[in-house]
Short mmCIF file of C-alpha atoms and ligand atoms in Angstrom, two decimals:
data_model
loop_
_atom_site.label_atom_id
_atom_site.label_comp_id
_atom_site.label_asym_id
_atom_site.label_seq_id
_atom_site.Cartn_x
_atom_site.Cartn_y
_atom_site.Cartn_z
CA MET A 1044 139.98 259.09 83.60
CA LYS A 1045 143.64 258.55 82.87
CA ILE A 1046 145.83 260.61 85.23
CA ILE A 1047 149.46 261.42 84.46
CA ASP A 1048 150.95 262.68 87.70
CA LEU A 1049 154.14 264.65 87.07
CA ARG A 1050 154.12 266.60 90.34
CA SER A 1051 156.88 264.54 91.91
CA ASP A 1052 158.62 261.16 91.88
CA THR A 1053 157.30 260.74 95.43
CA VAL A 1054 153.92 259.75 93.96
CA THR A 1055 155.29 256.35 92.90
CA HIS A 1056 153.64 253.33 94.49
CA PRO A 1057 155.48 250.31 95.88
CA THR A 1058 155.89 247.46 93.39
CA GLU A 1059 154.42 243.96 93.79
CA ALA A 1060 157.84 242.69 94.86
CA MET A 1061 158.05 245.39 97.53
CA ARG A 1062 154.60 244.56 98.89
CA ARG A 1063 155.52 240.87 99.03
CA ALA A 1064 158.81 241.62 100.79
CA MET A 1065 156.94 243.80 103.31
CA PHE A 1066 154.48 241.01 104.01
CA GLU A 1067 157.23 238.45 104.50
CA ALA A 1068 159.73 240.68 106.35
CA GLU A 1069 161.54 239.24 109.33
CA VAL A 1070 161.22 241.81 112.12
CA GLY A 1071 162.36 242.71 115.64
CA ASP A 1072 162.49 245.79 117.84
CA ASP A 1073 164.73 248.21 116.00
CA VAL A 1074 165.16 250.54 119.00
CA PHE A 1075 166.96 247.55 120.59
CA GLY A 1076 168.86 247.10 117.30
CA GLU A 1077 167.09 243.76 116.82
CA ASP A 1078 165.28 244.16 113.52
CA PRO A 1079 167.24 241.99 111.06
CA THR A 1080 165.65 243.60 108.00
CA VAL A 1081 166.46 247.14 109.12
CA ASN A 1082 169.99 246.01 109.99
CA ARG A 1083 170.37 244.52 106.51
CA LEU A 1084 169.09 247.69 104.84
CA GLU A 1085 171.48 249.86 106.89
CA VAL A 1086 174.47 247.68 105.96
CA MET A 1087 173.46 247.77 102.28
CA ALA A 1088 173.03 251.55 102.34
CA ALA A 1089 176.38 252.15 104.03
CA GLN A 1090 178.12 249.92 101.47
CA LYS A 1091 176.42 251.65 98.54
CA MET A 1092 177.51 255.06 99.81
CA GLY A 1093 181.01 253.87 100.75
CA LYS A 1094 180.49 254.79 104.40
CA GLU A 1095 181.00 252.81 107.62
CA ALA A 1096 177.41 252.96 108.85
CA ALA A 1097 173.86 254.05 108.08
CA LEU A 1098 170.68 254.98 109.91
CA PHE A 1099 167.17 254.30 108.62
CA THR A 1100 164.85 257.29 109.06
CA ALA A 1101 161.26 258.15 108.17
CA SER A 1102 162.04 260.77 105.51
CA GLY A 1103 164.63 262.84 103.74
CA THR A 1104 163.65 265.78 105.92
CA MET A 1105 164.34 263.75 109.05
CA SER A 1106 167.72 262.53 107.75
CA ASN A 1107 168.82 266.08 106.90
CA LEU A 1108 167.66 267.42 110.25
CA ILE A 1109 169.44 264.65 112.15
CA ALA A 1110 172.59 265.30 110.11
CA VAL A 1111 172.55 268.99 111.00
CA LEU A 1112 171.75 268.29 114.69
CA THR A 1113 174.62 265.79 114.84
CA HIS A 1114 177.24 267.93 113.10
CA THR A 1115 176.49 271.18 114.97
CA ASN A 1116 175.95 272.75 118.37
CA HIS A 1117 173.28 275.33 119.21
CA GLY A 1118 174.30 278.77 117.91
CA ASN A 1119 176.59 277.45 115.15
CA GLU A 1120 176.23 278.65 111.59
CA ILE A 1121 175.72 276.41 108.56
CA ILE A 1122 176.20 277.32 104.90
CA LEU A 1123 173.43 276.52 102.42
CA GLY A 1124 172.40 277.49 98.90
CA ASN A 1125 169.37 279.74 98.47
CA GLY A 1126 167.71 276.92 96.54
CA ALA A 1127 168.53 274.21 99.10
CA HIS A 1128 165.68 271.91 100.08
CA ILE A 1129 166.89 272.16 103.70
CA PHE A 1130 166.47 275.93 103.51
CA LEU A 1131 163.27 276.18 101.45
CA ASN A 1132 161.21 273.12 102.21
CA GLU A 1133 162.02 271.62 105.59
CA VAL A 1134 159.93 273.95 107.75
CA GLY A 1135 163.00 275.74 109.15
CA GLY A 1136 163.68 272.68 111.31
CA VAL A 1137 167.41 273.31 111.51
CA ALA A 1138 166.76 276.72 113.09
CA ALA A 1139 163.70 275.76 115.13
CA LEU A 1140 165.05 272.51 116.52
CA GLY A 1141 168.80 272.77 115.95
CA GLY A 1142 169.22 276.42 116.97
CA VAL A 1143 171.59 277.03 114.07
CA VAL A 1144 171.99 280.17 112.00
CA THR A 1145 171.72 279.64 108.26
CA CYS A 1146 174.11 281.52 106.00
CA ILE A 1147 172.47 281.50 102.58
CA ILE A 1148 174.49 282.02 99.42
CA PRO A 1149 173.24 281.87 95.81
CA ASN A 1150 173.06 278.57 93.98
CA ASP A 1151 174.11 278.83 90.36
CA THR A 1152 171.98 277.10 87.70
CA ASN A 1153 174.09 273.94 88.07
CA GLY A 1154 173.14 273.60 91.72
CA GLN A 1155 176.62 274.66 92.81
CA LEU A 1156 177.76 277.30 95.27
CA SER A 1157 180.87 279.02 93.99
CA LEU A 1158 183.90 277.99 96.02
CA ASP A 1159 184.75 281.64 96.40
CA SER A 1160 181.34 282.44 97.92
CA ILE A 1161 181.64 279.47 100.29
CA GLU A 1162 185.08 280.61 101.41
CA LYS A 1163 183.86 284.18 101.96
CA ALA A 1164 180.89 282.90 103.99
CA ILE A 1165 183.06 280.97 106.44
CA ARG A 1166 183.41 283.10 109.58
CA GLY A 1167 186.80 284.04 110.91
CA LYS A 1168 187.67 284.12 114.60
CA ASN A 1169 185.90 287.10 116.13
CA ILE A 1170 184.10 287.55 119.44
CA HIS A 1171 180.99 288.76 117.57
CA TYR A 1172 180.58 285.85 115.18
CA PRO A 1173 178.80 282.52 115.36
CA VAL A 1174 181.08 279.58 114.54
CA THR A 1175 180.65 278.12 111.05
CA THR A 1176 180.66 274.34 111.37
CA LEU A 1177 178.85 272.82 108.41
CA LEU A 1178 178.46 273.07 104.64
CA CYS A 1179 175.36 271.48 103.08
CA LEU A 1180 175.03 270.79 99.35
CA GLU A 1181 172.39 268.93 97.35
CA ASN A 1182 172.81 266.34 94.57
CA THR A 1183 170.73 266.20 92.43
CA HIS A 1184 169.51 269.71 93.03
CA ASN A 1185 165.72 269.85 93.16
CA ARG A 1186 165.19 273.62 92.71
CA CYS A 1187 167.87 273.79 90.05
CA GLY A 1188 165.92 271.39 87.82
CA GLY A 1189 167.60 268.15 88.85
CA ALA A 1190 171.09 269.56 88.21
CA VAL A 1191 173.97 267.26 89.02
CA LEU A 1192 177.08 268.03 91.06
CA THR A 1193 180.16 266.35 89.60
CA PRO A 1194 182.71 264.35 91.62
CA GLU A 1195 185.32 267.04 90.86
CA TYR A 1196 183.17 269.87 92.20
CA THR A 1197 182.13 267.83 95.26
CA SER A 1198 185.77 267.02 96.06
CA SER A 1199 186.81 270.66 95.73
CA ALA A 1200 183.96 271.80 97.99
CA ALA A 1201 184.90 269.11 100.53
CA GLN A 1202 188.54 270.11 100.46
CA LEU A 1203 187.60 273.73 101.08
CA ALA A 1204 185.20 272.85 103.91
CA HIS A 1205 187.70 270.55 105.61
CA GLN A 1206 190.55 273.02 105.23
CA HIS A 1207 188.47 275.43 107.36
CA GLY A 1208 187.45 272.79 109.89
CA LEU A 1209 183.86 272.46 108.59
CA LYS A 1210 181.97 269.21 108.11
CA PHE A 1211 180.17 268.57 104.83
CA HIS A 1212 176.68 267.07 104.62
CA LEU A 1213 175.29 266.09 101.22
CA ASP A 1214 171.52 266.03 100.75
CA GLY A 1215 171.53 263.20 98.23
CA ALA A 1216 167.78 262.59 98.18
CA ARG A 1217 168.24 261.70 94.47
CA ILE A 1218 171.94 260.78 94.52
CA PHE A 1219 171.32 257.68 92.36
CA ASN A 1220 169.86 259.92 89.63
CA ALA A 1221 173.12 261.87 89.72
CA SER A 1222 175.24 258.74 89.56
CA ILE A 1223 173.23 257.36 86.60
CA ALA A 1224 173.29 260.70 84.75
CA LEU A 1225 177.04 261.07 85.15
CA GLY A 1226 177.81 257.39 84.61
CA VAL A 1227 179.95 257.26 87.75
CA PRO A 1228 179.65 255.02 90.83
CA VAL A 1229 177.73 256.73 93.58
CA THR A 1230 180.79 256.44 95.86
CA GLU A 1231 182.59 258.92 93.57
CA LEU A 1232 179.98 261.48 94.63
CA THR A 1233 180.07 260.65 98.33
CA LYS A 1234 183.68 259.71 99.10
CA ASP A 1235 184.68 263.17 100.31
CA VAL A 1236 181.56 264.10 102.29
CA ASP A 1237 181.17 263.49 106.02
CA SER A 1238 177.55 262.47 105.72
CA VAL A 1239 175.03 261.80 102.98
CA SER A 1240 171.28 261.23 103.08
CA PHE A 1241 169.31 259.57 100.31
CA CYS A 1242 165.64 258.72 99.79
CA LEU A 1243 164.01 255.39 99.07
CA SER A 1244 160.60 256.88 98.43
CA LYS A 1245 161.30 259.05 95.39
CA GLY A 1246 162.42 257.57 92.07
CA LEU A 1247 163.22 254.28 93.81
CA SER A 1248 159.48 253.85 94.48
CA ALA A 1249 159.56 252.53 98.05
CA PRO A 1250 156.65 253.77 100.15
CA ILE A 1251 158.66 255.27 103.02
CA GLY A 1252 162.15 255.95 104.16
CA SER A 1253 165.54 257.53 103.87
CA LEU A 1254 169.05 256.60 104.97
CA LEU A 1255 171.65 258.80 106.61
CA CYS A 1256 175.19 257.50 106.12
CA GLY A 1257 178.54 258.41 107.65
CA ASN A 1258 181.24 257.03 109.92
CA LYS A 1259 180.34 254.78 112.86
CA GLU A 1260 180.82 257.39 115.51
CA PHE A 1261 178.64 259.91 113.62
CA ILE A 1262 175.86 257.39 113.06
CA GLU A 1263 175.93 256.36 116.72
CA ARG A 1264 175.32 259.98 117.73
CA ALA A 1265 172.76 260.41 114.93
CA ARG A 1266 170.82 257.39 116.23
CA LYS A 1267 170.37 259.17 119.55
CA ARG A 1268 169.14 262.32 117.78
CA ARG A 1269 166.66 260.23 115.79
CA LYS A 1270 165.29 258.83 119.07
CA MET A 1271 165.04 262.36 120.48
CA LEU A 1272 162.96 263.42 117.47
CA GLY A 1273 160.59 260.52 118.03
CA GLY A 1274 161.95 258.64 115.05
CA GLY A 1275 162.95 255.43 116.83
CA MET A 1276 160.72 252.83 115.16
CA ARG A 1277 160.00 249.31 116.39
CA GLN A 1278 159.24 246.53 113.84
CA ALA A 1279 160.41 248.85 111.08
CA GLY A 1280 161.58 245.86 109.03
CA VAL A 1281 158.14 245.94 107.46
CA ILE A 1282 159.07 249.16 105.66
CA ALA A 1283 162.81 248.48 105.40
CA ALA A 1284 161.99 245.37 103.35
CA ALA A 1285 160.55 247.55 100.59
CA GLY A 1286 163.67 249.70 100.77
CA ILE A 1287 165.89 246.66 100.18
CA VAL A 1288 163.90 245.76 97.05
CA ALA A 1289 164.13 249.40 95.95
CA MET A 1290 167.90 249.40 96.25
CA GLU A 1291 168.24 246.03 94.55
CA THR A 1292 165.94 246.63 91.60
CA MET A 1293 165.09 250.29 91.07
CA ILE A 1294 168.39 252.11 90.59
CA ASP A 1295 169.37 251.22 87.03
CA ARG A 1296 165.92 251.99 85.63
CA LEU A 1297 166.24 255.67 86.64
CA ALA A 1298 167.90 256.16 83.22
CA GLU A 1299 164.44 255.69 81.67
CA ASP A 1300 163.09 258.57 83.75
CA HIS A 1301 165.89 260.79 82.47
CA THR A 1302 165.11 259.85 78.86
CA ASN A 1303 161.43 260.64 79.45
CA ALA A 1304 162.28 263.99 81.03
CA ARG A 1305 164.28 264.91 77.92
CA ARG A 1306 161.37 263.78 75.74
CA LEU A 1307 159.11 266.08 77.72
CA ALA A 1308 161.58 268.97 77.40
CA ASP A 1309 161.92 268.44 73.64
CA GLY A 1310 158.12 268.61 73.31
CA LEU A 1311 157.75 271.63 75.59
CA VAL A 1312 160.21 273.77 73.66
CA ARG A 1313 158.03 273.32 70.58
CA ILE A 1314 155.03 274.91 72.36
CA PRO A 1315 155.18 278.69 71.74
CA ASP A 1316 153.78 279.71 75.15
CA ILE A 1317 156.28 277.68 77.16
CA ARG A 1318 159.84 278.54 78.09
CA LEU A 1319 162.10 275.91 79.65
CA GLY A 1320 163.50 277.14 82.93
CA GLN A 1321 166.85 275.39 82.52
CA GLU A 1322 169.48 274.93 79.82
CA LYS A 1323 169.89 271.19 80.21
CA VAL A 1324 167.66 268.42 81.49
CA MET A 1325 170.14 266.11 83.16
CA THR A 1326 167.92 263.92 85.32
CA ASN A 1327 164.19 263.54 86.01
CA ILE A 1328 163.21 267.08 87.05
CA LEU A 1329 162.39 269.93 84.74
CA MET A 1330 161.18 273.48 85.27
CA PHE A 1331 159.25 275.58 82.82
CA ASP A 1332 157.61 278.98 82.68
CA LEU A 1333 154.45 280.08 81.00
CA ALA A 1334 154.41 283.17 78.81
CA ARG A 1335 152.35 285.72 80.71
CA THR A 1336 149.51 285.85 78.20
CA PHE A 1337 147.11 283.90 80.39
CA SER A 1338 146.62 282.98 84.00
CA SER A 1339 148.83 280.30 85.53
CA ILE A 1340 145.99 279.19 87.78
CA GLN A 1341 143.67 278.72 84.82
CA PHE A 1342 146.42 276.77 83.06
CA LEU A 1343 146.99 274.51 86.06
CA ASN A 1344 143.25 273.92 86.53
CA LYS A 1345 142.70 273.16 82.88
CA LEU A 1346 145.59 270.74 82.84
CA THR A 1347 144.42 268.98 85.99
CA ALA A 1348 140.91 268.68 84.55
CA SER A 1349 142.38 267.00 81.47
CA GLY A 1350 144.24 264.44 83.60
CA VAL A 1351 147.76 265.93 83.81
CA LYS A 1352 149.15 267.03 87.15
CA ILE A 1353 152.19 269.27 87.47
CA LEU A 1354 153.47 271.34 90.37
CA SER A 1355 153.14 275.11 90.60
CA LEU A 1356 156.28 276.81 91.88
CA GLY A 1357 154.50 280.15 92.24
CA GLY A 1358 154.04 282.89 89.67
CA ASN A 1359 154.15 281.40 86.19
CA SER A 1360 156.71 278.69 86.99
CA PHE A 1361 156.02 274.98 87.07
CA ARG A 1362 157.84 271.73 87.76
CA ALA A 1363 157.39 268.33 86.15
CA VAL A 1364 159.12 265.19 87.40
CA THR A 1365 159.31 261.86 85.57
CA HIS A 1366 159.21 258.51 87.36
CA ARG A 1367 158.43 254.79 87.07
CA MET A 1368 154.69 255.33 86.73
CA VAL A 1369 154.91 257.40 83.54
CA ASN A 1370 156.16 256.03 80.22
CA ALA A 1371 157.01 257.65 76.88
CA GLY A 1372 153.36 257.39 75.74
CA ASP A 1373 152.23 259.19 78.90
CA ILE A 1374 154.72 261.97 78.20
CA ASP A 1375 153.24 262.41 74.72
CA PHE A 1376 149.74 262.44 76.25
CA ALA A 1377 150.85 265.13 78.72
CA LEU A 1378 152.45 267.19 75.94
CA ASN A 1379 149.21 267.09 73.95
CA LYS A 1380 147.23 268.27 76.95
CA ILE A 1381 149.72 271.06 77.75
CA GLU A 1382 149.64 272.24 74.13
CA ALA A 1383 145.81 272.11 74.11
CA ALA A 1384 145.56 274.04 77.41
CA CYS A 1385 147.80 276.79 76.01
CA ARG A 1386 145.82 276.94 72.78
CA GLU A 1387 142.40 277.02 74.45
CA LEU A 1388 143.34 279.67 77.02
CA LYS A 1389 144.57 282.21 74.49
C1 PLP B 1258 166.53 267.42 97.56
C2 PLP B 1258 165.55 266.94 98.57
N1 PLP B 1258 165.96 266.74 99.84
C3 PLP B 1258 165.13 266.30 100.78
C4 PLP B 1258 163.81 266.02 100.50
C5 PLP B 1258 162.90 265.59 101.62
O1 PLP B 1258 162.44 264.29 101.50
P1 PLP B 1258 161.10 263.85 102.26
O2 PLP B 1258 159.97 264.30 101.42
O3 PLP B 1258 161.25 262.35 102.31
O4 PLP B 1258 161.11 264.47 103.59
C6 PLP B 1258 163.33 266.22 99.21
C7 PLP B 1258 161.92 265.93 98.88
O5 PLP B 1258 161.42 266.22 97.83
C8 PLP B 1258 164.22 266.70 98.22
O6 PLP B 1258 163.82 266.94 96.96
#
């Protein structure tokens, strides 16, 4: 049976070229800094992000955790949006392993935190308070339907953070989607942040990996934290090789995923039982809600049985993500099945 998997862009498989590069990769012991392929990937990543250095890690979660561990001390406070992946979906690692307090403020629908709310959340000097040391933002914003933070907003948030002595970490798991959607070089979105993480294994289709980028001194300390977390890998060139192909060949095509996401949204709004959960579809993620006339579980099961997978966000909310392994025809197929499921469940 044909399966259209719209749960996430993480379901993408490595391409032929990636598999070949993995097979042929020149390798060494990366804990000794001797894997030429990892070293090449880290140099490429740092250049792409406009930073001095980069660190290859196993996942976006690991990059974010290392960033927080490197920017903070135990007992510090960090500022996050209530929709932040670091807050919602990273197992509380920053609190459990970093010993930091999280100050959560509301994300607006654009994935932003208002500058006013950030400023109010920064602690003053007081014997009773933890010290606020880090602001974390996310671009594109997963929970806000792939919303994009602009260079102007990012610069203003950075200016505010730095003015108060905070560092600024950007969770840029899908930063290339943001750059493509806005039509600006990725460095415009990263130039003012102290660190940025991005993923190879989402829309870029590599099987594994993420990069944390920042200045040399930061990355040197981050490398030690990665080792502490058990993330020092040996002949990791085997996986870094796929990451190099991903960065060389998979960025520009993300525009297709954005077009397909808009195609999906245009079809969904024509189905009476569906309400889009966002005003604009800017990148490859879209949220929608089901009118409460039938059970969400039945809907999900029916859809899965007909070959279309989407992600439940709880209640009657769902997420669909476009990626390299679904084309415009697949989107139309999915729309037909969604429409049929709604019709048959009534
Ligand atoms: C915004 C964001 N940050 C971080 C991550 C974590 O990446 P990983 O699944 O590689 O740990 C994700 C994963 O979906 C994400 O959407």
